[in-house]
PDB file of C-alpha atoms in Angstrom:
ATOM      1  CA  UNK A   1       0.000   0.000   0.000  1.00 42.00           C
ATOM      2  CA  UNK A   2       1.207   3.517  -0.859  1.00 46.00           C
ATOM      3  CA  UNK A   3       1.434   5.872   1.686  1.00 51.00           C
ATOM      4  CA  UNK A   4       3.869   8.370   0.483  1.00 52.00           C
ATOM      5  CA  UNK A   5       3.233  11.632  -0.227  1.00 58.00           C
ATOM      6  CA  UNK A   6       0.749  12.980  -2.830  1.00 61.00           C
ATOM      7  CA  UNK A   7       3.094  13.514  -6.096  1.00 58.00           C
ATOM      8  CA  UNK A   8       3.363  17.039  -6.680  1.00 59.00           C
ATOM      9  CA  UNK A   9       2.172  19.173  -9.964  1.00 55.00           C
ATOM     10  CA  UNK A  10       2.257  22.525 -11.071  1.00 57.00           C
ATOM     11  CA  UNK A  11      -0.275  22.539 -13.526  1.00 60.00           C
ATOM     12  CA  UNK A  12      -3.299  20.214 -14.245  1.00 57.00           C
ATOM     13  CA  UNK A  13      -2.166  19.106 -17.531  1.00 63.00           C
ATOM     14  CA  UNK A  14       1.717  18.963 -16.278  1.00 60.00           C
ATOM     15  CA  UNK A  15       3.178  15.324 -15.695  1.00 62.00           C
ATOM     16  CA  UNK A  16       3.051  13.662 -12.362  1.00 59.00           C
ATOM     17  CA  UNK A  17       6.023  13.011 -10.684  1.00 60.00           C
ATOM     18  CA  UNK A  18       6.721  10.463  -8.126  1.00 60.00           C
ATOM     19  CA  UNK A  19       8.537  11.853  -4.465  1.00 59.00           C
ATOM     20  CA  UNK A  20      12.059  10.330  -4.545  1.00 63.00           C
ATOM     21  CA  UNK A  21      11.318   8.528  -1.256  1.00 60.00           C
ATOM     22  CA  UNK A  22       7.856   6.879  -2.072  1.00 56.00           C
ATOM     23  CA  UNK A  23       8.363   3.950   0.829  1.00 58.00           C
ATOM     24  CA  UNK A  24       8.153   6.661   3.857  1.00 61.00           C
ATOM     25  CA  UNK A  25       4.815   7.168   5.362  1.00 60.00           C
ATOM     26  CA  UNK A  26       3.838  11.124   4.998  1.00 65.00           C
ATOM     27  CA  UNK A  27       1.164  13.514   6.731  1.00 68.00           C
ATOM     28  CA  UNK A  28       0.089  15.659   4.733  1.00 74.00           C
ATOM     29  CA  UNK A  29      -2.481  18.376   5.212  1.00 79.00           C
ATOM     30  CA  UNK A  30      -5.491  18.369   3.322  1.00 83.00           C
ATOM     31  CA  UNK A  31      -7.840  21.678   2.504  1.00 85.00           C
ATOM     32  CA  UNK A  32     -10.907  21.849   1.036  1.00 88.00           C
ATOM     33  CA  UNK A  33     -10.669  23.020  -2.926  1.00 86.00           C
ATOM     34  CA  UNK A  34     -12.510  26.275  -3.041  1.00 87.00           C
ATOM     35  CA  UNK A  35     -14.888  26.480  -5.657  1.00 87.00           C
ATOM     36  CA  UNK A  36     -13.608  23.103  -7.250  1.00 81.00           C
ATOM     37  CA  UNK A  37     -10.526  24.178  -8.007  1.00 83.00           C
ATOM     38  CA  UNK A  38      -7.000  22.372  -7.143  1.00 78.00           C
ATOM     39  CA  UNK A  39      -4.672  25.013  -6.947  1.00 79.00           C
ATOM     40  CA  UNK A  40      -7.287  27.373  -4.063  1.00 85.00           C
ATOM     41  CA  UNK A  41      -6.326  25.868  -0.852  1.00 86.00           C
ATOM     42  CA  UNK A  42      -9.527  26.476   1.717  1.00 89.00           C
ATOM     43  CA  UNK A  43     -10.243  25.319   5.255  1.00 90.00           C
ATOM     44  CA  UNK A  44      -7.863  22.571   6.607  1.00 88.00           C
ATOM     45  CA  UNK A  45      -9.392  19.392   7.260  1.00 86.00           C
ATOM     46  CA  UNK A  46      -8.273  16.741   9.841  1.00 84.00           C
ATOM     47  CA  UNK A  47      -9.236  12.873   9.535  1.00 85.00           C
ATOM     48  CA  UNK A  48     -12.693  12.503  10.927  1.00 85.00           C
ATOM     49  CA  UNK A  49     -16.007  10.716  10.318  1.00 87.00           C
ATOM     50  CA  UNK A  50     -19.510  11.293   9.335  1.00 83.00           C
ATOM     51  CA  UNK A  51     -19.910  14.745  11.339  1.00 82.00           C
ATOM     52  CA  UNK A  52     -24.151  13.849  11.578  1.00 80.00           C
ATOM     53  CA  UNK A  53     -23.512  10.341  12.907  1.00 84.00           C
ATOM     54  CA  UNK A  54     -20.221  11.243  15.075  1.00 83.00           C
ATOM     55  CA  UNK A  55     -22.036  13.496  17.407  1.00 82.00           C
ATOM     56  CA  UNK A  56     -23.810  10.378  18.470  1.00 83.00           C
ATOM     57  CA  UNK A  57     -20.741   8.007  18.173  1.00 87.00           C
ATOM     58  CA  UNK A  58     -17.629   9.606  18.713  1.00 87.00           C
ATOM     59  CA  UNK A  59     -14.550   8.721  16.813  1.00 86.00           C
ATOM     60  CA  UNK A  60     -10.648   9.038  18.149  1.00 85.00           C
ATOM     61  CA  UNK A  61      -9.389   9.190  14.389  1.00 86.00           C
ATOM     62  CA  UNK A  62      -5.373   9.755  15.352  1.00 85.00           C
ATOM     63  CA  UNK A  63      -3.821  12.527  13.008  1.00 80.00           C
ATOM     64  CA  UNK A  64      -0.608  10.461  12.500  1.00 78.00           C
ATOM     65  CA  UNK A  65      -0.786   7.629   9.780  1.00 76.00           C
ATOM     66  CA  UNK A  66      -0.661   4.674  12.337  1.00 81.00           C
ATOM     67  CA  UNK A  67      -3.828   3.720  14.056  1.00 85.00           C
ATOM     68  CA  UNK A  68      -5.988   5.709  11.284  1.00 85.00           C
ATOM     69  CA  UNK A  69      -7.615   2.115   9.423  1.00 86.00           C
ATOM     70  CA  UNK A  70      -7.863   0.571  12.768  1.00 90.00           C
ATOM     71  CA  UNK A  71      -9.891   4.017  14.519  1.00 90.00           C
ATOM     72  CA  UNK A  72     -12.156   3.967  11.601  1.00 89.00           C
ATOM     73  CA  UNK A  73     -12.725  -0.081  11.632  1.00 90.00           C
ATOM     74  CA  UNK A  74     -13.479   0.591  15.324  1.00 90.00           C
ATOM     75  CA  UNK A  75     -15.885   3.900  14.851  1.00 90.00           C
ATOM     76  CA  UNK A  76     -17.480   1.751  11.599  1.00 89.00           C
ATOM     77  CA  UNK A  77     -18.505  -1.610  13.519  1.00 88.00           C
ATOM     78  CA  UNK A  78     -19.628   0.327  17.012  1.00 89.00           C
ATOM     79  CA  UNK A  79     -22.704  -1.337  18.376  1.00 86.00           C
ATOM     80  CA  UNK A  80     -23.954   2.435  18.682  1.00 87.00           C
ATOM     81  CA  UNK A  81     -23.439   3.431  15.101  1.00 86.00           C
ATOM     82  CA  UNK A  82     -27.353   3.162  13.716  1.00 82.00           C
ATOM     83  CA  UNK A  83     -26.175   3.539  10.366  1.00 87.00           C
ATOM     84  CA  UNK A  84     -23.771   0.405   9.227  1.00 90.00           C
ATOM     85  CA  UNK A  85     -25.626  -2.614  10.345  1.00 93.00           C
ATOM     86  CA  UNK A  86     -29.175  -1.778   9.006  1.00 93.00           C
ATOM     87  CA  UNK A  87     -27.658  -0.545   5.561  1.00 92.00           C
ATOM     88  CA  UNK A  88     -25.941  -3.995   5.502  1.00 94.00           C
ATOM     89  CA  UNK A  89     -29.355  -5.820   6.706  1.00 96.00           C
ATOM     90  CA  UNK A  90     -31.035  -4.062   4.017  1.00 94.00           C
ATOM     91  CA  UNK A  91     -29.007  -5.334   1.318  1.00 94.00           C
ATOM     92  CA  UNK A  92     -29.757  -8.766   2.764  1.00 95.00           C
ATOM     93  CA  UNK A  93     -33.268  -8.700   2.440  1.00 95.00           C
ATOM     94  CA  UNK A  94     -33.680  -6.731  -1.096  1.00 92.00           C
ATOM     95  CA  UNK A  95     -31.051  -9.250  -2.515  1.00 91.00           C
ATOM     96  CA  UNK A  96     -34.014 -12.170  -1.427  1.00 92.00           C
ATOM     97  CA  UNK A  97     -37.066 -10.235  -1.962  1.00 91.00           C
ATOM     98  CA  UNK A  98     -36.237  -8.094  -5.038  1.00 88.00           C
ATOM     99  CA  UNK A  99     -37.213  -4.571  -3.000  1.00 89.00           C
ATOM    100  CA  UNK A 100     -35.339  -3.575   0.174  1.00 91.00           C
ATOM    101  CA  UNK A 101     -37.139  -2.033   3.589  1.00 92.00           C
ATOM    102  CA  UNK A 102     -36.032   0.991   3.820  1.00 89.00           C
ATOM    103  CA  UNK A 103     -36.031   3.500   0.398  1.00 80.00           C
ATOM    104  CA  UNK A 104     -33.543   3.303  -1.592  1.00 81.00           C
ATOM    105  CA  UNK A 105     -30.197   1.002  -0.477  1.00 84.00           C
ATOM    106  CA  UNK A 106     -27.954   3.571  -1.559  1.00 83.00           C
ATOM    107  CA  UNK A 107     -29.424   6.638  -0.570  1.00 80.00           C
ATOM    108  CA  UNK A 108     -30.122   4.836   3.260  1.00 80.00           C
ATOM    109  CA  UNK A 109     -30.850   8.058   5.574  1.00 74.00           C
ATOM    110  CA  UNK A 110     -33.098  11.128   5.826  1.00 74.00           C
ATOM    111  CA  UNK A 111     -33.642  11.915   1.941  1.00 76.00           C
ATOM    112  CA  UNK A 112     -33.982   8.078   1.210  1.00 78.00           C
ATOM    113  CA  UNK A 113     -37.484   6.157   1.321  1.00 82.00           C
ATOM    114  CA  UNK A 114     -38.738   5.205   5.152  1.00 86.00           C
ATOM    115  CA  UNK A 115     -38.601   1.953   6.051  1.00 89.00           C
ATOM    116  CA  UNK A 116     -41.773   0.124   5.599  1.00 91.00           C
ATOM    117  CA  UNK A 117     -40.992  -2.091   9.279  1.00 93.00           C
ATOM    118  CA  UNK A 118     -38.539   0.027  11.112  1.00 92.00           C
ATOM    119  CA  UNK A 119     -38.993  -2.350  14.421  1.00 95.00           C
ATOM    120  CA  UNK A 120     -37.957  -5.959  11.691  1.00 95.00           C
ATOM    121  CA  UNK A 121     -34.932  -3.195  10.512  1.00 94.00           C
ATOM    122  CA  UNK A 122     -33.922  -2.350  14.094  1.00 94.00           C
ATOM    123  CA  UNK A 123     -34.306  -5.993  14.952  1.00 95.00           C
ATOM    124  CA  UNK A 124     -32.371  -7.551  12.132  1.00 96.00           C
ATOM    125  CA  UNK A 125     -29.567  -4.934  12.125  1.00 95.00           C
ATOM    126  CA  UNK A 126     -29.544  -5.740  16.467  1.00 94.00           C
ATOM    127  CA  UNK A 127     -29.447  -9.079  15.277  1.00 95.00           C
ATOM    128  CA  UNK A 128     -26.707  -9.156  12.628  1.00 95.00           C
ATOM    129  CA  UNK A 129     -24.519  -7.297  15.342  1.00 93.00           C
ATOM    130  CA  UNK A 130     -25.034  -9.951  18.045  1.00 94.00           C
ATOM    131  CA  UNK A 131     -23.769 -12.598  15.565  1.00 94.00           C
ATOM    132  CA  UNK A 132     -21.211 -11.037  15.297  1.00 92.00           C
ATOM    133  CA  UNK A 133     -22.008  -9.402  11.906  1.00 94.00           C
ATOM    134  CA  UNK A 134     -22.138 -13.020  10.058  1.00 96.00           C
ATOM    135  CA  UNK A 135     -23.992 -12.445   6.526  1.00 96.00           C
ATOM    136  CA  UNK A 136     -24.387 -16.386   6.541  1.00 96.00           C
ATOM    137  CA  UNK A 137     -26.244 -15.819   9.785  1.00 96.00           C
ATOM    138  CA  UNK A 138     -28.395 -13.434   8.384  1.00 97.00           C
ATOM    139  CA  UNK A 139     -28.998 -14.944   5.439  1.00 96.00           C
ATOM    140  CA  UNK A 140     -30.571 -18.053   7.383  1.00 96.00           C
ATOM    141  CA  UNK A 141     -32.814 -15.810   9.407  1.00 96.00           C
ATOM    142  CA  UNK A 142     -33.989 -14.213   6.681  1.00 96.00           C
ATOM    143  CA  UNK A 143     -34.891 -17.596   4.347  1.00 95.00           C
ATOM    144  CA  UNK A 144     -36.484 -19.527   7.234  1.00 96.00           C
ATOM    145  CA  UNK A 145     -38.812 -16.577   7.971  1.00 94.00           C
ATOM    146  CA  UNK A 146     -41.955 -16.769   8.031  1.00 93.00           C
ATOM    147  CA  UNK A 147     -42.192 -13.778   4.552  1.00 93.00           C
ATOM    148  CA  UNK A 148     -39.570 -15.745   3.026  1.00 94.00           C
ATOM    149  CA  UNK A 149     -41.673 -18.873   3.009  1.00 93.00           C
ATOM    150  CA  UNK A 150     -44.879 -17.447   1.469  1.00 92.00           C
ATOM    151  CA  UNK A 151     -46.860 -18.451  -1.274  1.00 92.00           C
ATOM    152  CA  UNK A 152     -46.559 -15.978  -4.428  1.00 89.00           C
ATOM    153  CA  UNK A 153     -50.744 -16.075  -4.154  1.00 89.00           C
ATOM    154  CA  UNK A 154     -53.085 -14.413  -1.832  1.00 89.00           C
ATOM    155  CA  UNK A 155     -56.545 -16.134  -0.859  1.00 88.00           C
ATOM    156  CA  UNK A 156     -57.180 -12.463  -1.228  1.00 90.00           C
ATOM    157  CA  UNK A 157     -56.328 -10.925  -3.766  1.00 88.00           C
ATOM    158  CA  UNK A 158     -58.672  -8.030  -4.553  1.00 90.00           C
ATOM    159  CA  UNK A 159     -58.078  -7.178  -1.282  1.00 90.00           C
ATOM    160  CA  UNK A 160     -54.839  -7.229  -1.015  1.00 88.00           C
ATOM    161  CA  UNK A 161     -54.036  -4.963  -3.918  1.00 89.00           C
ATOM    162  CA  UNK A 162     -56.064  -2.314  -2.489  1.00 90.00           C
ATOM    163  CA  UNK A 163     -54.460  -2.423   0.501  1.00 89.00           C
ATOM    164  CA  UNK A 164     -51.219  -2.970  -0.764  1.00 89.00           C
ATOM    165  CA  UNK A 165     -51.295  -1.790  -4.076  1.00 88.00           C
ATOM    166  CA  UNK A 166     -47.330  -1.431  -4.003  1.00 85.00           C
ATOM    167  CA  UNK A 167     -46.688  -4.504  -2.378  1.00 84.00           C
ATOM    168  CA  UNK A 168     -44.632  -3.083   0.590  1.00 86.00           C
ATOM    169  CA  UNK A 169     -46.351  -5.071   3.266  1.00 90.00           C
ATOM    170  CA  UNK A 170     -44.370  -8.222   1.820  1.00 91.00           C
ATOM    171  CA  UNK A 171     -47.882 -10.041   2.608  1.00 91.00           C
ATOM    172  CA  UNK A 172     -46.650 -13.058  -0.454  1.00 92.00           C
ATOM    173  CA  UNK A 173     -43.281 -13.747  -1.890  1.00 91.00           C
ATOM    174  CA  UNK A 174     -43.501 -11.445  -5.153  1.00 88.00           C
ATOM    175  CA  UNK A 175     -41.829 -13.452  -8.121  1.00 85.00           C
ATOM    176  CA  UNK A 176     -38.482 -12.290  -8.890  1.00 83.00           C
ATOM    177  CA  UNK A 177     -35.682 -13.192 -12.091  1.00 85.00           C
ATOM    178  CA  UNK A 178     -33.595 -15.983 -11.034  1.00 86.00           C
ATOM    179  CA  UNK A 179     -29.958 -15.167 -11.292  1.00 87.00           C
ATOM    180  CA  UNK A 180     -28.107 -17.829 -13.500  1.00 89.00           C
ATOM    181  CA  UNK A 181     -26.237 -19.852 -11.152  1.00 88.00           C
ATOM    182  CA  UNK A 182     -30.157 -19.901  -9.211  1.00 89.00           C
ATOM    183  CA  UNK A 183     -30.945 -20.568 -12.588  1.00 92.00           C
ATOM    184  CA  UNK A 184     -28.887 -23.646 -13.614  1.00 90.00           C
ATOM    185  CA  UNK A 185     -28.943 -25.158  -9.723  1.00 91.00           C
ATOM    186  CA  UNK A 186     -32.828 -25.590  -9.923  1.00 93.00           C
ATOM    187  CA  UNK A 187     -32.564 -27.493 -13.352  1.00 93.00           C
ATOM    188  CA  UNK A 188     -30.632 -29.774 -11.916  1.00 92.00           C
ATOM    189  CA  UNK A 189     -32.511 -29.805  -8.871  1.00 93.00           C
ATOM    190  CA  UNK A 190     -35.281 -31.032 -10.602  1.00 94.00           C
ATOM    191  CA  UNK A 191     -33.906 -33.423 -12.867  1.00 93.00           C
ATOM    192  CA  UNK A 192     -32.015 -35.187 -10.209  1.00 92.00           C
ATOM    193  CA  UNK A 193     -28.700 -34.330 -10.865  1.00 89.00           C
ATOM    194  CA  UNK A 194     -27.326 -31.713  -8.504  1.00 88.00           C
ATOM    195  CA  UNK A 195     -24.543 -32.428  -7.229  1.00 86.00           C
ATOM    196  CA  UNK A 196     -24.485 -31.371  -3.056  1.00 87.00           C
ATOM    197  CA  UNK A 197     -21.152 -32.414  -2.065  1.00 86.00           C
ATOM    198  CA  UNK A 198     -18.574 -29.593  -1.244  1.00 85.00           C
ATOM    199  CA  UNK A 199     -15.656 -29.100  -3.101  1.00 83.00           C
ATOM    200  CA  UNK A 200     -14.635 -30.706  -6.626  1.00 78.00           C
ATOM    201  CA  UNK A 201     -14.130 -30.555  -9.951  1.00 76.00           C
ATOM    202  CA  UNK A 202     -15.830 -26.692 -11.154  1.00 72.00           C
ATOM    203  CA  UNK A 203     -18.101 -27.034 -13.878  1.00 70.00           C
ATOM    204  CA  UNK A 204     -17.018 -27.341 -17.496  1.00 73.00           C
ATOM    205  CA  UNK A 205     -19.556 -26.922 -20.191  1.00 71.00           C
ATOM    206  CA  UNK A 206     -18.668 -28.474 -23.904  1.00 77.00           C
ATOM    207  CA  UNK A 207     -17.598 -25.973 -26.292  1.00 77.00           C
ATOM    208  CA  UNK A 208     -17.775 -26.526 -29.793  1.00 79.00           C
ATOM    209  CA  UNK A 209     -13.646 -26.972 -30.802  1.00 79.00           C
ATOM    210  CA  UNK A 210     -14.131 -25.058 -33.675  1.00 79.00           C
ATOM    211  CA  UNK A 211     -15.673 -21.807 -31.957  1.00 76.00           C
ATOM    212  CA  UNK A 212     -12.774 -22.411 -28.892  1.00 73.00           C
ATOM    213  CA  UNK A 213      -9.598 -21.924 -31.351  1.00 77.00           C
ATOM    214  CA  UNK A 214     -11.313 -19.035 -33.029  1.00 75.00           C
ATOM    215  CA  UNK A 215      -8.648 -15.680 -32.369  1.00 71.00           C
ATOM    216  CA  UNK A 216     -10.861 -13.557 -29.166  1.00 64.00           C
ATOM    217  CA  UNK A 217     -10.894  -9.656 -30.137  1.00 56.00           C
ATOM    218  CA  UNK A 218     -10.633  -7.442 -27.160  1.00 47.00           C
TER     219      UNK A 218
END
């Protein structure tokens, strides 16, 4: 990993050049580009966090290079940061039910979409701490649940889509496109011939000779 110094420049269009000794660690201070621009050196800034979450969770990031990944791993994976765990749980549960809880995944906060069950967030996110942040974990919770295992049809249906038009409530298990390896592991499934041992050969489909030794343009 480089952590020399920022190579220097007069002009945007000039060259880079490397410092001569590129092995030893430098601190360097950073300003804020006024107006954009590289060469108008504003406000210093100092290594820090998300200023709206750190007045909640505070963060000792040191100013000297050693310590800084570790302080921010730390500040990151608190058990009082509200903002990691539930963006991770969120991920979780779109990637199995096609639509996540809470707005949109990567605009997770106060200009994103509310969460349509803020106390199963909260709970899953509480959860996915506990276990010591294990995505397997949560992955299991999540497909033995009780919304994972629903039928795709309602015994309602007319009443269902008027009052859940949008199908937020997650009342059924909404159809979603299978993803190829789901794809290709479900064929075999249900001709018999999946293979559930761990480990192996990886699988090698035929290809025709002829189209193998044809020249690949880039």
């Amino acid at each position: 990993v480089y952590s020399g110094g920022t190579p220097t420049y007069e002009k945007v269009l000039a060259p880079l050049r490397m410092p001569q000794d590129s092995a030893k660690p430098v601190v360097e201070k950073m300003h804020i580009r006024t107006g954009g621009d590289p060469f108008a050196e504003g406000d210093l800034v100092k290594p820090g966090v998300l200023s709206v979450i750190e007045k909640h969770v505070p963060a000792a990031i040191p100013e000297t290079p050693d310590g800084r990944r570790k302080a921010f791993a730390e500040w990151v994976t608190d058990s009082k940061n509200p903002l990691v765990s539930r963006v991770m749980v969120n991920r979780i549960w779109q990637w199995h039910f096609g639509k996540p809880l809470a707005g949109n995944p990567n605009n997770f906060g106060s200009t994103g979409g509310l969460p349509t069950h803020p106390k199963l967030l909260d709970h899953l996110a509480a959860e996915f701490m506990k276990n010591g942040w294990s995505v397997k974990d949560m992955h299991r919770k999540i497909m033995l649940s009780e919304a994972y295992c629903r039928s795709c049809a309602h015994p309602d249906p007319a009443g269902l889509a008027e009052f859940d038009p949008e199908g937020r409530a997650f009342a059924v298990f909404e159809p979603r496109r299978l993803s190829a390896e789901e794809m290709r592991d479900s064929v075999l499934a249900i001709t018999g011939e999946l293979n559930e041992r761990v480990g192996g050969v990886p699988c090698r489909p035929e290809i025709n000779e002829e189209v193998a030794l044809q020249p690949r343009q880039v």
